[in-house]
C-alpha cells in the first residue's frame, strides 16, 4: 500500500496544507505522509500553526534550518531524496512558492514520482524574487497544476503546459480563513492593544526587496513612524526583518514611535483577528493580499508587482511599492473612505480543498487504490 506525501516547509505553507489533508483523508480517504522540511523552525513561525489549524504532528521532519538559497535547497533535496527512496510515495503534493516547494518537487520528479502543485501558475514576472524562480521551475516539472485564479491558467497555457494538467480549484488558503474566522473574532485582539475595531493599521514586512537594503528599510521605518501619527499601527516583526533592523540599528527608532506597537510574529488566529478588524493593512505578503480581499479590508501592498493580479482587479489590494508619496496618498484615500469594495472571487468559497482532492483522485486514479487510513 502506497501513500501521498504532503510537504510543508515555511509559514505560508501551513494554511494551504490543512484543507488538503482534511480533504484527502476524508470519507474516501487516502493515506498521507506529512513531511516538514524545517525551513521555518521557530515555534512562532511553525508549531503554533500546527496547533491552531489542527494539523497533526509531521510524520517526517527533515530539519534543514536556515542557510543561503543554494545550501538550503540542496539540503532539502538531499534529505528528501533519502526519504523518497525509502518510502516511494505514489505522489507528492507541494504548496506555494518557497524553497521547500521547489526542492521537494525536484527531488520527487527526478525519481519518477508525480508532483501536484497547489497555487500553480502565479507569476509576478519579476525574476529578482526568489519565489518567482521557485514558481516557474515547480510548475514546469509538476504533473498536476492546481490553480487559484484565472491568471494562473493563462500563464501556464502561455508557458506551453498541457491543458489537461491544469485544474482550476480555487484558493485553499481561503478555506482555512473561513474555517478559522469565527474563532479568530472571539479573541477580541484589538482590545488587547487598547485599539478599537477599524481604528488601526496592521503592518507586515519581510520581502528581501523591502528589508535587505538598509536605505530602503530606513525609509520605510521613517514612514511607518510618520504614518502611526495618523493611524496607530500594529507591526508583528518577521525574524528576517528583525535581524535586518538590528543590523541597521533601526529597531530602537521603531520602538520609539508611541503609536507603533511591535510584536513577535503572530499565530494564525491572532493575525487573522487583527487583519479582520483593521482599517487597513500595509504588507508585502502574497497571502495577505488574498486574505484582505476576502475580508474586504483595504490592502496597501508594498510591492511594485503582484503574482496575484485578481486581488488588484477585483479585490482590495493597491500596489504602492515602497514609494512614500504613493503610500501616503493611498493611506489618506482609505482613511477618507475612498476605496473599492471587493467583488467575490470565483471559487474562493471555502471548498477548494475538496476540489483539489477530487482533481488528484482523478489525475492519479486514487479511486482505484485500496486505501484505508
Ligand atoms: C520564506 C519564503 C517566502 C515566504 C516567507 C514567509 C523562500 C525563498 N522564501 O522567506 O516566500 O513569504 O518565508 O515567512 O522560501 N528565520 C528564523 N526562524 C525561522 C525561519 C527563519 O529566525 O523559523 C530567520 C533566519 O535568520 C533566516 C531568515 O529568517 O535566515 C530567512 O528565512 P528563510 O526561510 O530563508 O526566508 P524567509 O524570509 O522567511
Coordinates of C-alpha atoms and ligand atoms in Angstrom, one line a residue:
X1 CA 0.0 0.0 0.0
X2 CA 1.4 3.4 -1.0
X3 CA 0.7 6.9 0.2
X4 CA 0.7 10.5 -0.9
X5 CA 3.4 12.8 0.6
X6 CA 2.1 16.3 1.6
X7 CA 5.1 18.7 2.0
X8 CA 5.4 21.9 4.1
X9 CA 8.4 24.0 5.0
X10 CA 7.6 27.6 5.8
X11 CA 4.9 29.6 7.4
X12 CA 2.7 30.4 4.4
X13 CA 2.5 26.6 3.6
X14 CA 0.7 25.5 6.7
X15 CA -2.7 27.2 6.0
X16 CA -2.7 25.7 2.5
X17 CA -1.9 22.1 3.5
X18 CA -4.5 22.0 6.3
X19 CA -7.6 21.8 4.0
X20 CA -5.7 19.5 1.6
X21 CA -5.0 17.0 4.4
X22 CA -8.6 17.1 5.6
X23 CA -9.9 16.6 2.0
X24 CA -7.5 13.8 1.1
X25 CA -8.1 11.9 4.3
X26 CA -11.9 12.4 4.1
X27 CA -14.5 9.6 3.7
X28 CA -12.9 8.1 0.6
X29 CA -9.6 8.7 2.2
X30 CA -6.1 8.1 1.0
X31 CA -3.1 7.6 3.3
X32 CA -0.9 10.7 3.6
X33 CA 2.6 11.3 5.0
X34 CA 3.1 14.8 6.2
X35 CA 6.7 16.0 5.6
X36 CA 8.1 19.2 7.3
X37 CA 11.4 20.3 5.8
X38 CA 12.2 22.6 8.7
X39 CA 12.8 25.7 6.6
X40 CA 10.9 27.5 9.3
X41 CA 11.6 26.1 12.8
X42 CA 10.9 28.9 15.4
X43 CA 7.8 27.8 17.4
X44 CA 6.1 31.1 16.4
X45 CA 6.8 30.5 12.7
X46 CA 5.8 26.8 12.7
X47 CA 4.4 24.9 15.8
X48 CA 1.7 27.5 16.6
X49 CA 0.2 27.0 13.1
X50 CA 0.0 23.2 13.6
X51 CA -1.8 23.7 16.9
X52 CA -4.2 26.3 15.8
X53 CA -5.0 24.7 12.4
X54 CA -5.4 21.2 13.8
X55 CA -2.6 19.8 11.6
X56 CA -1.2 16.6 13.1
X57 CA 2.5 16.5 14.0
X58 CA 4.6 15.9 10.9
X59 CA 5.3 12.2 10.2
X60 CA 8.8 13.1 8.9
X61 CA 11.0 16.1 9.8
X62 CA 14.0 17.0 7.6
X63 CA 15.2 19.7 10.0
X64 CA 17.1 21.6 7.3
X65 CA 17.0 25.1 9.0
X66 CA 18.2 28.4 7.5
X67 CA 21.1 29.0 5.1
X68 CA 21.8 30.6 1.7
X69 CA 19.3 29.6 -1.0
X70 CA 21.6 27.1 -2.7
X71 CA 22.6 25.4 0.6
X72 CA 19.1 25.3 2.0
X73 CA 17.7 24.0 -1.3
X74 CA 20.5 21.5 -1.6
X75 CA 20.0 20.2 1.9
X76 CA 16.3 19.7 1.3
X77 CA 17.0 17.9 -2.0
X78 CA 19.4 15.5 -0.3
X79 CA 17.3 14.7 2.8
X80 CA 14.0 14.4 0.9
X81 CA 15.5 12.2 -1.8
X82 CA 16.6 9.8 1.0
X83 CA 13.1 9.7 2.4
X84 CA 11.5 9.3 -1.1
X85 CA 13.9 6.4 -2.0
X86 CA 12.9 4.6 1.2
X87 CA 9.2 5.2 1.0
X88 CA 8.3 5.6 -2.7
X89 CA 5.1 7.5 -2.3
X90 CA 2.6 7.3 -5.2
X91 CA 2.6 11.1 -5.5
X92 CA 3.9 14.3 -3.8
X93 CA 1.8 17.4 -3.1
X94 CA 3.8 20.7 -2.7
X95 CA 2.3 24.1 -2.0
X96 CA 3.1 27.7 -2.6
X97 CA 6.5 29.1 -3.7
X98 CA 9.1 28.7 -1.0
X99 CA 12.4 27.0 -1.4
X100 CA 10.9 23.8 0.1
X101 CA 8.3 23.7 -2.6
X102 CA 10.9 23.7 -5.4
X103 CA 13.4 21.4 -3.7
X104 CA 10.8 18.7 -2.9
X105 CA 9.2 18.8 -6.3
X106 CA 12.6 18.4 -7.9
X107 CA 13.6 15.5 -5.7
X108 CA 10.4 13.7 -6.5
X109 CA 10.3 14.1 -10.3
X110 CA 13.9 13.0 -10.6
X111 CA 12.8 9.7 -9.0
X112 CA 9.8 9.5 -11.4
X113 CA 7.3 10.3 -8.6
X114 CA 4.5 12.6 -9.9
X115 CA 4.0 16.0 -8.3
X116 CA 0.9 18.1 -7.7
X117 CA 1.5 21.9 -7.1
X118 CA -1.1 23.8 -5.1
X119 CA -1.2 27.5 -6.1
X120 CA 0.3 26.9 -9.6
X121 CA 0.6 29.4 -12.4
X122 CA 1.0 32.6 -10.3
X123 CA 3.6 35.0 -11.9
X124 CA 4.9 38.4 -10.8
X125 CA 7.2 38.4 -13.9
X126 CA 9.9 39.7 -11.5
X127 CA 12.7 37.2 -11.7
X128 CA 14.6 39.0 -8.9
X129 CA 12.1 37.5 -6.4
X130 CA 13.3 34.1 -5.2
X131 CA 9.6 33.0 -5.1
X132 CA 9.2 33.7 -8.8
X133 CA 12.0 31.3 -9.7
X134 CA 10.5 28.7 -7.4
X135 CA 7.1 29.1 -9.1
X136 CA 8.4 28.8 -12.6
X137 CA 10.5 25.8 -12.0
X138 CA 8.0 24.0 -9.8
X139 CA 5.2 24.4 -12.4
X140 CA 7.5 23.3 -15.3
X141 CA 8.1 19.9 -13.6
X142 CA 4.8 19.3 -11.9
X143 CA 2.2 16.9 -13.3
X144 CA -0.9 18.3 -11.6
X145 CA -1.3 22.1 -11.5
X146 CA -3.9 23.3 -9.1
X147 CA -4.8 26.9 -9.8
X148 CA -6.3 29.6 -7.7
X149 CA -7.2 32.3 -10.2
X150 CA -7.7 32.7 -13.9
X151 CA -4.4 34.4 -14.5
X152 CA -2.7 31.2 -13.3
X153 CA -4.3 29.2 -16.0
X154 CA -3.4 31.7 -18.7
X155 CA 0.2 31.9 -17.5
X156 CA 0.6 28.1 -17.6
X157 CA -1.0 27.8 -21.0
X158 CA 1.3 30.6 -22.2
X159 CA 4.3 28.6 -21.0
X160 CA 3.2 25.6 -23.0
X161 CA 1.8 23.5 -20.2
X162 CA -0.6 20.8 -21.4
X163 CA -4.2 21.9 -20.7
X164 CA -5.1 18.5 -19.2
X165 CA -2.6 19.1 -16.3
X166 CA -4.3 22.4 -15.2
X167 CA -7.2 22.3 -12.7
X168 CA -8.9 25.4 -11.5
X169 CA -9.8 24.6 -7.9
X170 CA -9.8 27.9 -6.1
X171 CA -7.9 29.0 -3.1
X172 CA -7.1 26.5 -0.3
X173 CA -5.8 29.2 2.0
X174 CA -9.2 30.8 1.9
X175 CA -10.7 27.5 3.1
X176 CA -8.6 28.0 6.2
X177 CA -9.7 31.6 6.6
X178 CA -13.4 30.7 6.6
X179 CA -12.7 27.8 8.9
X180 CA -10.9 29.9 11.5
X181 CA -12.6 33.3 11.3
X182 CA -15.2 32.7 14.0
X183 CA -12.6 31.6 16.5
X184 CA -10.3 34.5 15.5
X185 CA -13.0 37.1 16.1
X186 CA -13.7 35.6 19.5
X187 CA -10.1 36.6 20.6
X188 CA -11.1 40.3 20.5
X189 CA -7.5 41.0 19.8
X190 CA -7.5 44.8 19.0
X191 CA -8.7 45.4 22.6
X192 CA -5.5 43.9 23.9
X193 CA -3.6 46.8 22.3
X194 CA -6.2 49.2 23.6
X195 CA -7.4 49.7 20.0
X196 CA -11.0 49.8 18.6
X197 CA -12.2 47.9 15.6
X198 CA -11.3 49.8 12.4
X199 CA -9.0 52.2 14.4
X200 CA -5.6 50.9 13.5
X201 CA -3.5 49.5 10.7
X202 CA -1.7 46.2 10.5
X203 CA 1.9 46.1 9.1
X204 CA 4.0 43.2 7.9
X205 CA 7.3 43.3 6.0
X206 CA 9.7 40.6 5.1
X207 CA 10.5 40.6 1.3
X208 CA 14.2 41.0 0.5
X209 CA 13.3 44.0 -1.8
X210 CA 12.0 45.9 1.3
X211 CA 14.2 44.7 4.2
X212 CA 17.6 43.7 2.8
X213 CA 18.8 47.2 1.6
X214 CA 19.4 49.3 4.7
X215 CA 18.4 52.5 2.8
X216 CA 15.1 51.1 1.7
X217 CA 14.5 49.8 5.2
X218 CA 15.4 53.1 6.8
X219 CA 13.0 55.0 4.6
X220 CA 10.2 52.5 5.4
X221 CA 10.9 52.8 9.1
X222 CA 10.7 56.6 8.9
X223 CA 7.5 56.4 7.0
X224 CA 5.9 53.9 9.4
X225 CA 6.8 56.3 12.3
X226 CA 5.2 59.2 10.5
X227 CA 2.0 57.2 9.5
X228 CA 1.5 56.0 13.0
X229 CA 0.8 59.6 13.9
X230 CA -2.3 59.4 11.7
X231 CA -3.3 55.8 12.4
X232 CA -1.9 53.6 15.2
X233 CA 0.0 50.6 13.7
X234 CA 0.5 47.1 14.9
X235 CA 3.7 45.5 13.4
X236 CA 4.4 41.8 14.0
X237 CA 8.1 41.6 13.1
X238 CA 9.3 38.6 11.0
X239 CA 12.6 37.1 12.1
X240 CA 14.3 38.1 8.9
X241 CA 13.2 41.7 9.3
X242 CA 14.1 41.8 13.0
X243 CA 17.7 40.7 12.1
X244 CA 17.9 43.4 9.3
X245 CA 16.5 46.1 11.7
X246 CA 19.0 45.2 14.4
X247 CA 22.0 45.2 11.9
X248 CA 20.9 48.5 10.5
X249 CA 20.4 50.0 14.1
X250 CA 16.7 50.8 13.2
X251 CA 14.9 48.7 15.8
X252 CA 15.2 51.4 18.5
X253 CA 13.8 54.0 16.1
X254 CA 10.7 51.9 15.5
X255 CA 10.3 51.2 19.2
X256 CA 10.4 55.0 19.9
X257 CA 7.2 55.7 17.9
X258 CA 4.5 55.9 20.5
X259 CA 1.6 54.6 18.4
X260 CA 3.5 51.8 16.7
X261 CA 3.1 48.5 18.5
X262 CA 5.8 46.0 17.7
X263 CA 5.2 42.3 18.4
X264 CA 6.7 38.9 17.8
X265 CA 5.3 37.1 14.7
X266 CA 1.7 36.2 15.5
X267 CA -0.1 32.9 15.3
X268 CA -2.6 32.3 12.5
X269 CA -5.7 33.3 14.5
X270 CA -4.1 36.3 16.1
X271 CA -3.0 37.6 12.7
X272 CA -6.4 36.9 11.2
X273 CA -8.2 38.6 14.1
X274 CA -6.1 41.8 13.7
X275 CA -6.4 41.7 9.9
X276 CA -10.2 41.3 10.0
X277 CA -10.7 44.3 12.3
X278 CA -8.1 46.6 10.8
X279 CA -8.8 49.9 9.0
X280 CA -6.2 48.9 6.5
X281 CA -3.2 46.5 6.1
X282 CA 0.2 47.5 4.8
X283 CA 2.1 44.4 3.7
X284 CA 4.5 42.8 1.2
X285 CA 3.0 39.4 1.9
X286 CA 1.4 37.5 -1.0
X287 CA -1.1 35.6 1.1
X288 CA -2.3 38.7 3.0
X289 CA -3.3 40.4 -0.3
X290 CA -5.7 37.5 -0.8
X291 CA -6.9 37.4 2.8
X292 CA -7.7 41.1 2.9
X293 CA -9.6 40.8 -0.4
X294 CA -11.9 38.2 1.2
X295 CA -12.2 40.2 4.4
X296 CA -13.0 43.4 2.5
X297 CA -10.1 45.3 4.2
X298 CA -8.0 47.7 2.1
X299 CA -4.5 46.4 1.5
X300 CA -1.6 48.7 0.6
X301 CA 0.7 46.2 -1.0
X302 CA 4.3 47.4 -0.5
X303 CA 5.4 45.9 -3.9
X304 CA 5.6 47.0 -7.5
X305 CA 4.2 43.8 -8.9
X306 CA 1.9 41.1 -7.8
X307 CA 1.6 37.4 -8.9
X308 CA -2.0 37.6 -7.6
X309 CA -3.5 40.2 -10.0
X310 CA -7.1 39.3 -9.2
X311 CA -6.6 40.9 -5.8
X312 CA -6.0 44.2 -7.6
X313 CA -8.6 43.7 -10.3
X314 CA -11.5 42.5 -8.1
X315 CA -10.1 42.7 -4.6
X316 CA -8.8 45.3 -2.1
X317 CA -5.1 45.3 -3.0
X318 CA -3.4 48.6 -4.2
X319 CA 0.2 48.3 -5.4
X320 CA 2.1 51.1 -3.8
X321 CA 5.7 49.8 -4.0
X322 CA 7.9 51.4 -1.3
X323 CA 7.4 54.9 -2.6
X324 CA 6.5 57.2 0.4
X325 CA 4.4 59.5 -1.8
X326 CA 2.2 56.7 -3.2
X327 CA 1.9 55.1 0.3
X328 CA 0.9 58.4 2.0
X329 CA -1.7 59.1 -0.8
X330 CA -3.2 55.6 -0.6
X331 CA -3.4 55.8 3.2
X332 CA -5.3 59.2 3.0
X333 CA -7.7 57.8 0.4
X334 CA -8.5 54.8 2.6
X335 CA -8.9 56.9 5.8
X336 CA -11.3 59.2 3.9
X337 CA -13.3 56.1 2.9
X338 CA -12.4 56.3 -0.8
X339 CA -11.5 52.7 -1.8
X340 CA -13.1 50.0 -3.9
X341 CA -15.2 47.3 -2.2
X342 CA -14.3 43.9 -3.4
X343 CA -16.2 41.6 -5.7
X344 CA -16.3 37.9 -4.6
X345 CA -13.5 35.9 -6.4
X346 CA -14.7 32.8 -8.2
X347 CA -14.0 29.6 -6.3
X348 CA -12.6 31.3 -3.2
X349 CA -15.5 29.8 -1.3
X350 CA -14.1 27.6 1.4
X351 CA -14.4 24.4 -0.7
X352 CA -11.1 24.5 -2.7
X353 CA -9.6 21.6 -0.7
X354 CA -12.4 19.3 -1.7
X355 CA -12.0 20.2 -5.4
X356 CA -8.2 19.8 -5.2
X357 CA -8.5 16.4 -3.7
X358 CA -11.0 15.4 -6.4
X359 CA -8.6 16.6 -9.1
X360 CA -5.9 14.4 -7.5
X361 CA -8.1 11.4 -7.2
X362 CA -8.9 11.7 -10.9
X363 CA -5.4 12.5 -12.1
X364 CA -3.7 9.8 -10.1
X365 CA -6.5 7.3 -10.3
X366 CA -6.7 7.2 -6.5
X367 CA -10.3 5.9 -6.6
X368 CA -9.0 2.5 -7.7
X369 CA -6.5 2.2 -4.9
X370 CA -7.5 0.2 -2.0
X371 CA -6.7 2.9 0.6
X372 CA -7.7 2.7 4.2
X373 CA -6.3 5.2 6.7
Ligands
LIG1 C1 10.4 32.5 3.3 C2 10.0 32.3 1.9 C3 9.0 33.4 1.5 C4 7.8 33.5 2.4 C5 8.3 33.6 3.8 C6 7.2 33.7 4.9 C7 11.7 31.4 0.3 C8 12.6 31.8 -0.7 N1 11.1 32.5 1.0 O1 11.1 33.7 3.4 O2 8.5 33.2 0.2 O3 7.0 34.6 2.1 O4 9.2 32.5 4.1 O5 7.8 33.8 6.1 O6 11.4 30.3 0.6 N2 14.4 32.6 10.5 C9 14.3 32.4 11.8 N3 13.4 31.4 12.2 C10 12.7 30.7 11.4 C11 12.9 30.8 10.0 C12 13.8 31.8 9.6 O7 14.8 33.1 12.6 O8 11.9 29.8 11.8 C13 15.3 33.6 10.0 C14 16.7 33.1 9.7 O9 17.6 34.1 10.0 C15 16.7 33.0 8.2 C16 15.7 34.2 7.8 O10 14.8 34.2 8.8 O11 17.9 33.1 7.6 C17 15.0 34.0 6.5 O12 14.3 32.7 6.5 P1 14.0 32.0 5.1 O13 13.2 30.8 5.3 O14 15.3 31.8 4.3 O15 13.2 33.0 4.3 P2 12.0 34.0 4.7 O16 12.5 35.4 4.6 O17 11.3 33.5 6.0

